[in-house]
Tab-separated table of C-alpha atoms and ligand atoms in Angstrom:
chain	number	residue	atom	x	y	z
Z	21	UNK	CA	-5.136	12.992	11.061
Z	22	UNK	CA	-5.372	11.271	7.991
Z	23	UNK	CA	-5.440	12.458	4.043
Z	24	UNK	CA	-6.596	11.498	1.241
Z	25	UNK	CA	-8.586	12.660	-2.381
Z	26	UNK	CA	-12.344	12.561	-2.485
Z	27	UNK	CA	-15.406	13.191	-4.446
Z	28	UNK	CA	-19.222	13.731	-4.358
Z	29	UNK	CA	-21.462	11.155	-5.929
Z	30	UNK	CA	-22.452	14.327	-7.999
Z	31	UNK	CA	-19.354	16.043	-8.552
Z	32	UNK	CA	-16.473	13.554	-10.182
Z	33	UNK	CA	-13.566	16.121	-9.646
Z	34	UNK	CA	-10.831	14.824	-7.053
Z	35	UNK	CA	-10.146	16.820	-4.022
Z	36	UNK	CA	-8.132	17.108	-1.332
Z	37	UNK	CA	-9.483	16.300	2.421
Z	38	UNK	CA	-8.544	16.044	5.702
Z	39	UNK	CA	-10.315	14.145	8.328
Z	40	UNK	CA	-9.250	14.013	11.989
Z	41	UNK	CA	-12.316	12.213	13.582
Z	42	UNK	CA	-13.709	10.130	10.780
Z	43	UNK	CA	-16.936	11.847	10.400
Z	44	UNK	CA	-16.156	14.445	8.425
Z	45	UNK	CA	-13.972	15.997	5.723
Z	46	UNK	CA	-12.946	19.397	5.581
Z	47	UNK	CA	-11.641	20.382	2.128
Z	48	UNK	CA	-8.373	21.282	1.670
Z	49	UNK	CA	-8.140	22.537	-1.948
Z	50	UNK	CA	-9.996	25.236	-1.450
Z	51	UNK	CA	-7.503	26.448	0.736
Z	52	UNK	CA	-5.056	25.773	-1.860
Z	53	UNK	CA	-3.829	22.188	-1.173
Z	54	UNK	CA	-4.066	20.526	-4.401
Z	55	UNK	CA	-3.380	17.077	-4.086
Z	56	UNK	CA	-2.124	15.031	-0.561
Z	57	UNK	CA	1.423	15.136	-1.662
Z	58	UNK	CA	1.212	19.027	-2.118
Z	59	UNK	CA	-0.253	18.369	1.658
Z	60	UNK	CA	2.519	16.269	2.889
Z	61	UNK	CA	5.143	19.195	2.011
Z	62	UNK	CA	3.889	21.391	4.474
Z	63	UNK	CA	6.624	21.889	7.454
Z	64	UNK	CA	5.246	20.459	10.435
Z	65	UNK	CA	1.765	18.912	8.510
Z	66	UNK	CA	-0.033	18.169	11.258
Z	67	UNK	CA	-0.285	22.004	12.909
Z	68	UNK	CA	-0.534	23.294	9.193
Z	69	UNK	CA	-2.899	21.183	8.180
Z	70	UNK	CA	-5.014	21.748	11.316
Z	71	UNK	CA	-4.653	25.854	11.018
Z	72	UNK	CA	-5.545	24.939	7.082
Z	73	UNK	CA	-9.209	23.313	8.278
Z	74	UNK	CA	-10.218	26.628	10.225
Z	75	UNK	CA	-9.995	28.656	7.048
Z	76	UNK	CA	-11.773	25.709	4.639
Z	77	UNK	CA	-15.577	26.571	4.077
Z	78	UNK	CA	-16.766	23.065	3.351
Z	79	UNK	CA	-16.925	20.245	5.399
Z	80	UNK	CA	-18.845	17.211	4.120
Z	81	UNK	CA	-19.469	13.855	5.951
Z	82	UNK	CA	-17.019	10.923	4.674
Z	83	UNK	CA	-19.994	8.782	4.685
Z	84	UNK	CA	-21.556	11.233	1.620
Z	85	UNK	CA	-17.844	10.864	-0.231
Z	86	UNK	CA	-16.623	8.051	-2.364
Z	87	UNK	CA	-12.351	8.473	-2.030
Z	88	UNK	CA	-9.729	8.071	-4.714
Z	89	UNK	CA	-5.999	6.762	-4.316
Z	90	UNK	CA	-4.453	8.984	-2.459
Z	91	UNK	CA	-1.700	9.479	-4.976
Z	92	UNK	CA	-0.414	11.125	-8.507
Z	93	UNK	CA	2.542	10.946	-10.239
Z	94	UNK	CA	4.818	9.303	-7.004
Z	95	UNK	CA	6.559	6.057	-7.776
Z	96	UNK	CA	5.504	2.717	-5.812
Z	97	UNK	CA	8.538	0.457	-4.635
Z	98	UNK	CA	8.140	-2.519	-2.282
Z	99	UNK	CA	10.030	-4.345	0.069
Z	100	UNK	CA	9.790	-8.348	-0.012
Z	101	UNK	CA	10.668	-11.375	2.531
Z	102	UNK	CA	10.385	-9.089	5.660
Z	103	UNK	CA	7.984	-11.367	7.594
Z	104	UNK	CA	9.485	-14.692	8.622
Z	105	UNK	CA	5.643	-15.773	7.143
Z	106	UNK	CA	7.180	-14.153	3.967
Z	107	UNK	CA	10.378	-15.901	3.198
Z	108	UNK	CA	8.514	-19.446	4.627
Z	109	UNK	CA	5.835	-18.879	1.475
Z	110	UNK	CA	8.117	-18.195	-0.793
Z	111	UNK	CA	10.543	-21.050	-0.040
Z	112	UNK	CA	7.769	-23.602	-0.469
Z	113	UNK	CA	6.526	-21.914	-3.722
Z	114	UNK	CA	9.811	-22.072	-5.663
Z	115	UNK	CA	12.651	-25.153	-6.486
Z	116	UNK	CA	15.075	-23.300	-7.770
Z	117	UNK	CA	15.578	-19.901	-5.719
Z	118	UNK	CA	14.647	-20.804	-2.455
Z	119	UNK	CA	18.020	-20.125	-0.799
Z	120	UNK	CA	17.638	-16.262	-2.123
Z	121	UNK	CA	14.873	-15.724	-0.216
Z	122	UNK	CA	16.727	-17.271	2.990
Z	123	UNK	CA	19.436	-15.282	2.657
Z	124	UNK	CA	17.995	-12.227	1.519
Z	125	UNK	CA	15.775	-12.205	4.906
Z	126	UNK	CA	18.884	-12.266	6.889
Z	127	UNK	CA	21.086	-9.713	4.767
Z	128	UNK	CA	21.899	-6.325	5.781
Z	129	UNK	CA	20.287	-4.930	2.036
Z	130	UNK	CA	16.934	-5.476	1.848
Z	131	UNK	CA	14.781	-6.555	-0.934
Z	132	UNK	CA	13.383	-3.665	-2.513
Z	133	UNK	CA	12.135	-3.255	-6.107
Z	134	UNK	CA	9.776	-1.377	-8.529
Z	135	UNK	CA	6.070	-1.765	-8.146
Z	136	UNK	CA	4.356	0.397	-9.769
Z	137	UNK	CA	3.662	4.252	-10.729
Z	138	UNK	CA	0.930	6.466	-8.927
Z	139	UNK	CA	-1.164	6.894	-11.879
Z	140	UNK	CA	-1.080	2.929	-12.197
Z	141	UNK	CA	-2.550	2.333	-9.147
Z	142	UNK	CA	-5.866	1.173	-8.073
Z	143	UNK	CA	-7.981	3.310	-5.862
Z	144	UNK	CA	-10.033	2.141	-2.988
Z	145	UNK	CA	-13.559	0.443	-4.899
Z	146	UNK	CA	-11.765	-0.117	-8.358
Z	147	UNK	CA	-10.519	-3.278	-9.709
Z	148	UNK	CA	-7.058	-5.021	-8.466
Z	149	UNK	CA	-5.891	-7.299	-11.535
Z	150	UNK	CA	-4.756	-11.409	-12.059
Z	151	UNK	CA	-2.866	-11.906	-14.911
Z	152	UNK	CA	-4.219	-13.885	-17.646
Z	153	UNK	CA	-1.305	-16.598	-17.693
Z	154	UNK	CA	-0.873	-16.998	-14.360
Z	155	UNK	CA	-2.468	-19.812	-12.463
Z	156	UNK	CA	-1.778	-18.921	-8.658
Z	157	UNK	CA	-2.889	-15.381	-8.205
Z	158	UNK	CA	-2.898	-13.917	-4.221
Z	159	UNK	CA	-3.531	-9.922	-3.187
Z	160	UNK	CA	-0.537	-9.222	-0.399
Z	161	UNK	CA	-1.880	-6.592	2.080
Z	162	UNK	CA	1.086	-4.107	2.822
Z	163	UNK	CA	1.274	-1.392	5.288
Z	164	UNK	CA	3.016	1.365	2.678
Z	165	UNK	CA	5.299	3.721	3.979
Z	166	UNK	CA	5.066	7.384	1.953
Z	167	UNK	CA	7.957	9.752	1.678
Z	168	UNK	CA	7.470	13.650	0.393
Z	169	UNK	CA	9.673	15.171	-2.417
Z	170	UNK	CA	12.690	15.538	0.275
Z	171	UNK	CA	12.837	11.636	1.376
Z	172	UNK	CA	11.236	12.530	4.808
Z	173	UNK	CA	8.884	9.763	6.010
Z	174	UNK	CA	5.435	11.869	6.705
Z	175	UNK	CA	2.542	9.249	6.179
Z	176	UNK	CA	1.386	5.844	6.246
Z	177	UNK	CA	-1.010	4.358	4.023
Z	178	UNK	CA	-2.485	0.806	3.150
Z	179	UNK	CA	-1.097	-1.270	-0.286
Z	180	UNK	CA	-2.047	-4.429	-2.026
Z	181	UNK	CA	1.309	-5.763	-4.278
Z	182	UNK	CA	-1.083	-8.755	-6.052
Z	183	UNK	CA	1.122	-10.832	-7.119
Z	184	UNK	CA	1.387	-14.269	-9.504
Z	185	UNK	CA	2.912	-16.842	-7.355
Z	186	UNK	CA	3.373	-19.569	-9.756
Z	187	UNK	CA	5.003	-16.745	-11.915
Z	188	UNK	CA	7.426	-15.747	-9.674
Z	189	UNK	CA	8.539	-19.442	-8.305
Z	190	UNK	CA	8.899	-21.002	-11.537
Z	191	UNK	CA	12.054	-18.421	-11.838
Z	192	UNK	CA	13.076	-15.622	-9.468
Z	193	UNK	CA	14.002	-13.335	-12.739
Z	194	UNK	CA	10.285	-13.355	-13.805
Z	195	UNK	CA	9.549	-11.513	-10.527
Z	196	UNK	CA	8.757	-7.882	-12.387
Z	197	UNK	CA	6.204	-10.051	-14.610
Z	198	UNK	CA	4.933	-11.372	-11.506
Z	199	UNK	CA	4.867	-7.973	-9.348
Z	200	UNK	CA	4.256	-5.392	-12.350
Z	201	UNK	CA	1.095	-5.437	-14.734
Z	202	UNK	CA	-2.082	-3.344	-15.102
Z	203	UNK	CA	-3.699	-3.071	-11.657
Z	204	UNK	CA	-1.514	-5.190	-9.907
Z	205	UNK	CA	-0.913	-2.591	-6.945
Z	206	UNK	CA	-3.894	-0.759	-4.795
Z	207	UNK	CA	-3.478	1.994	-2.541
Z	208	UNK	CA	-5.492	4.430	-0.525
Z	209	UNK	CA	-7.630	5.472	0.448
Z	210	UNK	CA	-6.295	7.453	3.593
Z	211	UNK	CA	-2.829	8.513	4.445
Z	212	UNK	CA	-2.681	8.855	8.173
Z	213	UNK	CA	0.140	11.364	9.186
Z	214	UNK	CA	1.524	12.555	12.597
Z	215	UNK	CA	2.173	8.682	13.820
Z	216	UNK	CA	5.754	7.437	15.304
Z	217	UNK	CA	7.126	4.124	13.695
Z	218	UNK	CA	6.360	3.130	18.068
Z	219	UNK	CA	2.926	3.761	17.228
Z	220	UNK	CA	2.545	2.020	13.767
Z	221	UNK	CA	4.444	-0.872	15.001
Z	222	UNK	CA	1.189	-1.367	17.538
Z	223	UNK	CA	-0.943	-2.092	14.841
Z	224	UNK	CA	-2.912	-4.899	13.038
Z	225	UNK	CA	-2.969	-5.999	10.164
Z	226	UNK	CA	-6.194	-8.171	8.653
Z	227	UNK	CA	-7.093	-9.438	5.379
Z	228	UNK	CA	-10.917	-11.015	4.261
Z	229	UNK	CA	-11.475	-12.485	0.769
Z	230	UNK	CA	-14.843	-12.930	-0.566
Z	231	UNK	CA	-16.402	-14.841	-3.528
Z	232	UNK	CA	-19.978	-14.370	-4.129
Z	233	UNK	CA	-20.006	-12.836	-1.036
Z	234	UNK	CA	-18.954	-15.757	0.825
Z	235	UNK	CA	-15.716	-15.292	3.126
Z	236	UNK	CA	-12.833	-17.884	1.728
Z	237	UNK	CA	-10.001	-16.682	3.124
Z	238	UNK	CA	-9.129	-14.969	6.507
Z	239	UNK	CA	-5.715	-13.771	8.160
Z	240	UNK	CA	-4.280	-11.322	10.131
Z	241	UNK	CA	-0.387	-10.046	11.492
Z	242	UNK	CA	1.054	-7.438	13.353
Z	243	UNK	CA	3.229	-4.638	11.863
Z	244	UNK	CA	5.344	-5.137	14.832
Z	245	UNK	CA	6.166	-8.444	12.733
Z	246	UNK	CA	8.383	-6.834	10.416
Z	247	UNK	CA	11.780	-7.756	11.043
Z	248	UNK	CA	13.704	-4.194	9.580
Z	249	UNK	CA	12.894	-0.778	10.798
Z	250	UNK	CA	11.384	2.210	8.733
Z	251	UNK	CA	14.546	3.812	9.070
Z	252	UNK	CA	16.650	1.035	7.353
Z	253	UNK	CA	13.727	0.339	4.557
Z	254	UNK	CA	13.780	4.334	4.044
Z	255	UNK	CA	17.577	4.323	3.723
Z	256	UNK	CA	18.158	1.456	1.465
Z	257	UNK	CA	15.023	2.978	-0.867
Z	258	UNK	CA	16.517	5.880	-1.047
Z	259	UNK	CA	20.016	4.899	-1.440
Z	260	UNK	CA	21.610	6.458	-4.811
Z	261	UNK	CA	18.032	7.406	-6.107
Z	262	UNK	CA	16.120	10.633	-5.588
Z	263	UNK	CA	12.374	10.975	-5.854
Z	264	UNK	CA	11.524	14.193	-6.594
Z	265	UNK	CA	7.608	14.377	-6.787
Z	266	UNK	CA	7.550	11.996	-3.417
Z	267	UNK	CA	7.762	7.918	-3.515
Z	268	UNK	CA	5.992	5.062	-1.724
Z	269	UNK	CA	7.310	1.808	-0.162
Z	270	UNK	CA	5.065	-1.299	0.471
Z	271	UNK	CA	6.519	-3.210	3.799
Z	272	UNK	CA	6.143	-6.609	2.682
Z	273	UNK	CA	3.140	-9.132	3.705
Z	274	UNK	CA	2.758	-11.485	6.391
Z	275	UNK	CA	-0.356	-12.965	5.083
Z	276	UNK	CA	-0.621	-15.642	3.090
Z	277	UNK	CA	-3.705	-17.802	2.084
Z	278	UNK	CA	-2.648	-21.574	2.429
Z	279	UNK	CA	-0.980	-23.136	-1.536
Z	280	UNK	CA	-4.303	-24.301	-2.759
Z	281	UNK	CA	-5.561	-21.340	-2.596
Z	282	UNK	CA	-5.561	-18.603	-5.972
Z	283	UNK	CA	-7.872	-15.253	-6.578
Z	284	UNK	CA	-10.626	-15.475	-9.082
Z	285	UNK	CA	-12.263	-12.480	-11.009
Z	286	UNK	CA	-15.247	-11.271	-8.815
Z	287	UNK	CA	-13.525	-11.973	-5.494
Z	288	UNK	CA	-13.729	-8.860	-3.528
Z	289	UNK	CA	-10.209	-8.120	-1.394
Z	290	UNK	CA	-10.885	-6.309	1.922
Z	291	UNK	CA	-7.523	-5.146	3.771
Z	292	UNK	CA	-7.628	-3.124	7.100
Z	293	UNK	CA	-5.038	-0.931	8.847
Z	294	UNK	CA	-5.440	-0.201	12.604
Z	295	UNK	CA	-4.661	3.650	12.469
Z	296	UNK	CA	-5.480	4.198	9.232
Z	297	UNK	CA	-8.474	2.184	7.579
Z	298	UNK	CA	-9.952	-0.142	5.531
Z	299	UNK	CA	-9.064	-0.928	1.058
Z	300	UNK	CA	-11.089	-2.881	-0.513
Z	301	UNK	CA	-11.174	-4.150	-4.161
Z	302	UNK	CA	-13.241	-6.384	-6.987
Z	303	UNK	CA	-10.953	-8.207	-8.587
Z	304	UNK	CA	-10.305	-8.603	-12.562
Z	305	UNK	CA	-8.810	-10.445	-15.013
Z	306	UNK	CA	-6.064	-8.966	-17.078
T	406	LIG	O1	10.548	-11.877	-3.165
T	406	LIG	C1	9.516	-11.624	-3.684
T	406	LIG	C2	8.510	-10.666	-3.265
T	406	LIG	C3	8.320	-10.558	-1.789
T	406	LIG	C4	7.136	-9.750	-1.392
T	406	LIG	O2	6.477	-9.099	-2.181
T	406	LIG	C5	6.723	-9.720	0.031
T	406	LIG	O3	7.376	-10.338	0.879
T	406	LIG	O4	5.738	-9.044	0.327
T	407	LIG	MG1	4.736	-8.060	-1.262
């Protein structure tokens, strides 16, 4: 079953759907779900949720609907240097901090910081940004772990943390310059729910750049790559901070186009999820 906010091409108003096939959506806000995290507080979603679809009068094809991030007011956090691909990218990139990222892969606390905030983010179809004065420019795709208002882990959804490479290696304390700017994180558009971390863990991840419709990059991992469990990330992110209107946590990426290679505006970024979907994104100079 998977989540999300959608729209007509005639109506621009956001709102909430459920799909359980992929055909169609059944609306959920006129059964008085009024946004997916007002969803993801329901006890036991997936039976609610279901019993919800009986009563909802409209059901519309999610080929007619064009699909919104699936988020509002939630903060984004990530996790970093979880894949061994990770840490091995980021060693090469920077002279000066590589031994962090060694021993931060290895270290029982994680490496976790702020992303962004849910009205920041960039929905499926609008533009991800690259910073003006950076030269080395990549998207990361990121499975993204989302939490309700209580902490509990109820959804997964799909994340791109772009981020400034030769930002970030020239010095490790420019890594919120690097990580945080206008557009720099996509989400969406689904948020599949009712999944065990088993489950999750058995699916691929893929990644396709384009440039004038060209492919020029092409890569792929396995969630089952990440070295920490959910459990762990969810503990350490929500270690001595509370989230009361829900929170998100990107998982890290395990793909990474090859050191010559840096985003351009017009590049279109196309990330799929087994299990949950497909995000994809012009790019933009900001
Ligand atoms: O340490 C810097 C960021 C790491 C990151 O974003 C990742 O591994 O995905
Ligand atoms: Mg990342």
């Amino acid at each position: 079953m998977k989540i999300g906010y959608y729209h007509t091409p005639t109506d621009p108003i956001l709102r909430t759907g459920v799909t359980v096939d992929n055909v169609d959506i059944f609306d959920l806000t006129s059964v008085g779900i009024h946004s997916p995290a007002d969803a993801l507080e329901q006890g036991d979603i997936v039976d609610r949720i279901l019993h919800l679809t009986k009563r909802s009068s409209m059901r519309i094809p999610v080929a007619n609907v064009l699909m919104g991030p699936p988020v509002n007011d939630q903060e984004i956090w990530a996790a970093g240097v979880t894949y061994l691909r990770s840490k091995t990218a980021r060693m090469e990139e920077s002279d000066f901090s590589a031994s962090a990222y060694d021993r931060v892969y290895d270290a029982e606390r994680p490496e976790i910081f702020f992303k962004a905030l849910g009205w920041k983010t960039s929905g499926p179809g609008r533009p991800v940004g690259i910073r003006h004065d950076a030269r080395w420019s990549v998207p990361e795709p990121e499975l993204v772990l989302v939490y309700n208002r209580r902490g509990d882990h109820v959804g997964y959804t799909i994340g791109n943390d772009m981020s400034s490479r030769d930002i970030e290696g020239e010095n490790l304390l420019y890594l919120p310059q690097a990580k945080t700017y206008s557009a720099s994180c996509a989400i969406g558009p689904w948020i599949r729910v009712g999944v065990e971390e088993a489950e999750a863990r058995s699916w691929g991840i893929r990644m396709e750049i384009l440039r004038d419709g060209r492919q020029v990059f092409a890569g792929g991992t396995q969630v089952s790559q990440i070295k920490r469990s959910f459990s762990e990330l969810s503990r350490w992110l929500h270690c001595c901070q509370k989230f009361p209107t829900g929170s998100m946590l990107l998982t890290g990426t395990g793909i990474v186009p090859p050191n010559e290679f840096t985003l351009q505006a017009g590049d279109r970024v196309v990330i799929e999820i087994d299990g949950i979907g497909r995000l994809e994104n012009p790019v933009a100079v900001v």
